[in-house]
Amino acid sequence: QWRAPVKKTTIEIPAGKVDSRDANFHDTVIRELNEEIRYVPQTVKELYGFYSSVGFSDEYMKLYLAENLEPVKDQLPRDKGEFLEILEKTMDEAVQMIADGEIQDAKTITAIQYWQLMQK
């Protein structure tokens, strides 16, 4: 996905902000998965929350685990100007992409490292 602040295309996990369409974080997870990867999870589990950069921002993010994904029947529109390419990677491939500098987004690195820790 193109990110203007860093002036490049980045590799990221699905993510989004809670907005007026959502009653809570859980609803945001469902909506963002539909919009970005066109899947709906059967279960969603909140893992933990974290501040993205406490030195200059109060942005607080929550990491969720979405399981038993199925293709959506009714696709929600993507955000205006959002052009996405879906990548499916194994954990080992994703870890290597971090090591190679292909993945530089903090929330995505955090999610992949959590996935890696849970495999041990």
mmCIF file of C-alpha atoms in Angstrom:
data_model
loop_
_atom_site.group_PDB
_atom_site.id
_atom_site.type_symbol
_atom_site.label_atom_id
_atom_site.label_comp_id
_atom_site.label_asym_id
_atom_site.label_seq_id
_atom_site.Cartn_x
_atom_site.Cartn_y
_atom_site.Cartn_z
ATOM 1 C CA GLN A 1 0.000 0.000 0.000
ATOM 2 C CA TRP A 2 1.316 3.453 -0.914
ATOM 3 C CA ARG A 3 2.124 5.602 2.127
ATOM 4 C CA ALA A 4 2.707 9.285 1.405
ATOM 5 C CA PRO A 5 4.537 10.142 4.675
ATOM 6 C CA VAL A 6 7.371 7.719 3.816
ATOM 7 C CA LYS A 7 6.946 8.154 0.050
ATOM 8 C CA LYS A 8 6.881 4.445 -0.750
ATOM 9 C CA THR A 9 4.792 1.323 -0.936
ATOM 10 C CA THR A 10 4.743 -0.640 2.300
ATOM 11 C CA ILE A 11 3.838 -4.178 3.310
ATOM 12 C CA GLU A 12 1.364 -4.143 6.190
ATOM 13 C CA ILE A 13 -1.144 -6.270 8.017
ATOM 14 C CA PRO A 14 -4.783 -5.159 7.656
ATOM 15 C CA ALA A 15 -5.446 -2.227 9.975
ATOM 16 C CA GLY A 16 -7.705 0.739 10.436
ATOM 17 C CA LYS A 17 -9.230 3.304 12.739
ATOM 18 C CA VAL A 18 -12.427 2.963 14.718
ATOM 19 C CA ASP A 19 -14.845 5.371 13.066
ATOM 20 C CA SER A 20 -18.533 6.263 13.059
ATOM 21 C CA ARG A 21 -19.391 2.982 11.313
ATOM 22 C CA ASP A 22 -17.980 0.955 14.210
ATOM 23 C CA ALA A 23 -19.309 0.463 17.726
ATOM 24 C CA ASN A 24 -15.954 -0.816 18.978
ATOM 25 C CA PHE A 25 -12.545 -2.230 18.025
ATOM 26 C CA HIS A 26 -14.066 -5.642 17.230
ATOM 27 C CA ASP A 27 -16.354 -4.112 14.591
ATOM 28 C CA THR A 28 -13.336 -2.318 13.113
ATOM 29 C CA VAL A 29 -11.481 -5.631 12.755
ATOM 30 C CA ILE A 30 -14.412 -7.184 10.877
ATOM 31 C CA ARG A 31 -14.841 -4.140 8.604
ATOM 32 C CA GLU A 32 -11.137 -3.730 7.816
ATOM 33 C CA LEU A 33 -10.685 -7.416 6.951
ATOM 34 C CA ASN A 34 -13.647 -7.135 4.576
ATOM 35 C CA GLU A 35 -12.381 -3.914 2.972
ATOM 36 C CA GLU A 36 -8.723 -4.877 2.707
ATOM 37 C CA ILE A 37 -8.533 -8.643 2.149
ATOM 38 C CA ARG A 38 -12.175 -9.597 1.446
ATOM 39 C CA TYR A 39 -12.405 -12.148 4.262
ATOM 40 C CA VAL A 40 -14.558 -12.442 7.375
ATOM 41 C CA PRO A 41 -13.277 -14.241 10.490
ATOM 42 C CA GLN A 42 -15.370 -16.705 12.478
ATOM 43 C CA THR A 43 -13.517 -15.673 15.642
ATOM 44 C CA VAL A 44 -11.645 -12.533 16.685
ATOM 45 C CA LYS A 45 -9.446 -12.456 19.779
ATOM 46 C CA GLU A 46 -7.859 -9.322 21.233
ATOM 47 C CA LEU A 47 -4.181 -10.036 21.936
ATOM 48 C CA TYR A 48 -2.822 -6.783 23.407
ATOM 49 C CA GLY A 49 -2.512 -3.044 22.926
ATOM 50 C CA PHE A 50 0.522 -0.820 22.497
ATOM 51 C CA TYR A 51 1.587 2.751 21.801
ATOM 52 C CA SER A 52 3.219 3.094 18.399
ATOM 53 C CA SER A 53 5.779 5.738 19.408
ATOM 54 C CA VAL A 54 5.489 7.184 22.909
ATOM 55 C CA GLY A 55 8.182 9.782 22.234
ATOM 56 C CA PHE A 56 5.960 11.928 20.013
ATOM 57 C CA SER A 57 2.525 10.346 19.594
ATOM 58 C CA ASP A 58 -0.337 9.085 21.745
ATOM 59 C CA GLU A 59 -1.455 6.664 19.003
ATOM 60 C CA TYR A 60 -2.650 3.476 20.685
ATOM 61 C CA MET A 61 -3.104 0.311 18.665
ATOM 62 C CA LYS A 62 -4.636 -3.048 19.491
ATOM 63 C CA LEU A 63 -3.479 -6.295 17.932
ATOM 64 C CA TYR A 64 -6.122 -8.910 17.182
ATOM 65 C CA LEU A 65 -6.000 -12.505 16.009
ATOM 66 C CA ALA A 66 -8.618 -13.288 13.364
ATOM 67 C CA GLU A 67 -9.187 -17.007 12.832
ATOM 68 C CA ASN A 68 -11.133 -19.293 10.516
ATOM 69 C CA LEU A 69 -11.351 -16.777 7.689
ATOM 70 C CA GLU A 70 -13.910 -17.194 4.922
ATOM 71 C CA PRO A 71 -14.458 -15.113 1.776
ATOM 72 C CA VAL A 72 -17.021 -12.346 2.328
ATOM 73 C CA LYS A 73 -20.360 -12.516 0.563
ATOM 74 C CA ASP A 74 -20.925 -8.744 0.512
ATOM 75 C CA GLN A 75 -17.790 -6.703 -0.158
ATOM 76 C CA LEU A 76 -17.538 -3.290 1.454
ATOM 77 C CA PRO A 77 -16.025 -0.503 -0.655
ATOM 78 C CA ARG A 78 -12.334 0.149 -0.153
ATOM 79 C CA ASP A 79 -11.218 3.544 1.089
ATOM 80 C CA LYS A 80 -10.917 6.153 -1.662
ATOM 81 C CA GLY A 81 -7.486 5.968 -3.281
ATOM 82 C CA GLU A 82 -6.650 2.661 -1.585
ATOM 83 C CA PHE A 83 -4.898 0.218 -3.898
ATOM 84 C CA LEU A 84 -3.899 -3.041 -2.268
ATOM 85 C CA GLU A 85 -2.045 -6.161 -3.322
ATOM 86 C CA ILE A 86 -2.738 -9.176 -1.119
ATOM 87 C CA LEU A 87 0.327 -11.212 -0.093
ATOM 88 C CA GLU A 88 0.127 -14.575 1.653
ATOM 89 C CA LYS A 89 3.356 -15.591 3.380
ATOM 90 C CA THR A 90 4.492 -18.313 5.728
ATOM 91 C CA MET A 91 5.880 -17.228 9.068
ATOM 92 C CA ASP A 92 9.429 -18.016 7.920
ATOM 93 C CA GLU A 93 8.944 -15.964 4.749
ATOM 94 C CA ALA A 94 7.537 -13.029 6.735
ATOM 95 C CA VAL A 95 10.428 -13.127 9.230
ATOM 96 C CA GLN A 96 12.902 -13.155 6.341
ATOM 97 C CA MET A 97 11.131 -10.163 4.781
ATOM 98 C CA ILE A 98 11.706 -8.262 8.030
ATOM 99 C CA ALA A 99 15.379 -9.271 8.044
ATOM 100 C CA ASP A 100 15.727 -8.194 4.404
ATOM 101 C CA GLY A 101 14.143 -4.790 5.088
ATOM 102 C CA GLU A 102 11.094 -5.518 2.922
ATOM 103 C CA ILE A 103 8.742 -5.104 5.897
ATOM 104 C CA GLN A 104 9.396 -1.919 7.873
ATOM 105 C CA ASP A 105 5.978 -1.119 9.327
ATOM 106 C CA ALA A 106 6.093 -1.347 13.143
ATOM 107 C CA LYS A 107 2.630 -2.846 13.691
ATOM 108 C CA THR A 108 3.302 -5.490 11.052
ATOM 109 C CA ILE A 109 6.675 -6.390 12.536
ATOM 110 C CA THR A 110 5.057 -6.596 15.985
ATOM 111 C CA ALA A 111 2.348 -8.940 14.673
ATOM 112 C CA ILE A 112 4.843 -11.195 12.872
ATOM 113 C CA GLN A 113 7.099 -11.397 15.920
ATOM 114 C CA TYR A 114 4.086 -12.280 18.091
ATOM 115 C CA TRP A 115 3.185 -15.030 15.588
ATOM 116 C CA GLN A 116 6.760 -16.301 15.763
ATOM 117 C CA LEU A 117 6.765 -16.318 19.588
ATOM 118 C CA MET A 118 3.508 -18.266 19.706
ATOM 119 C CA GLN A 119 5.041 -21.035 17.584
ATOM 120 C CA LYS A 120 7.618 -21.849 20.292
#
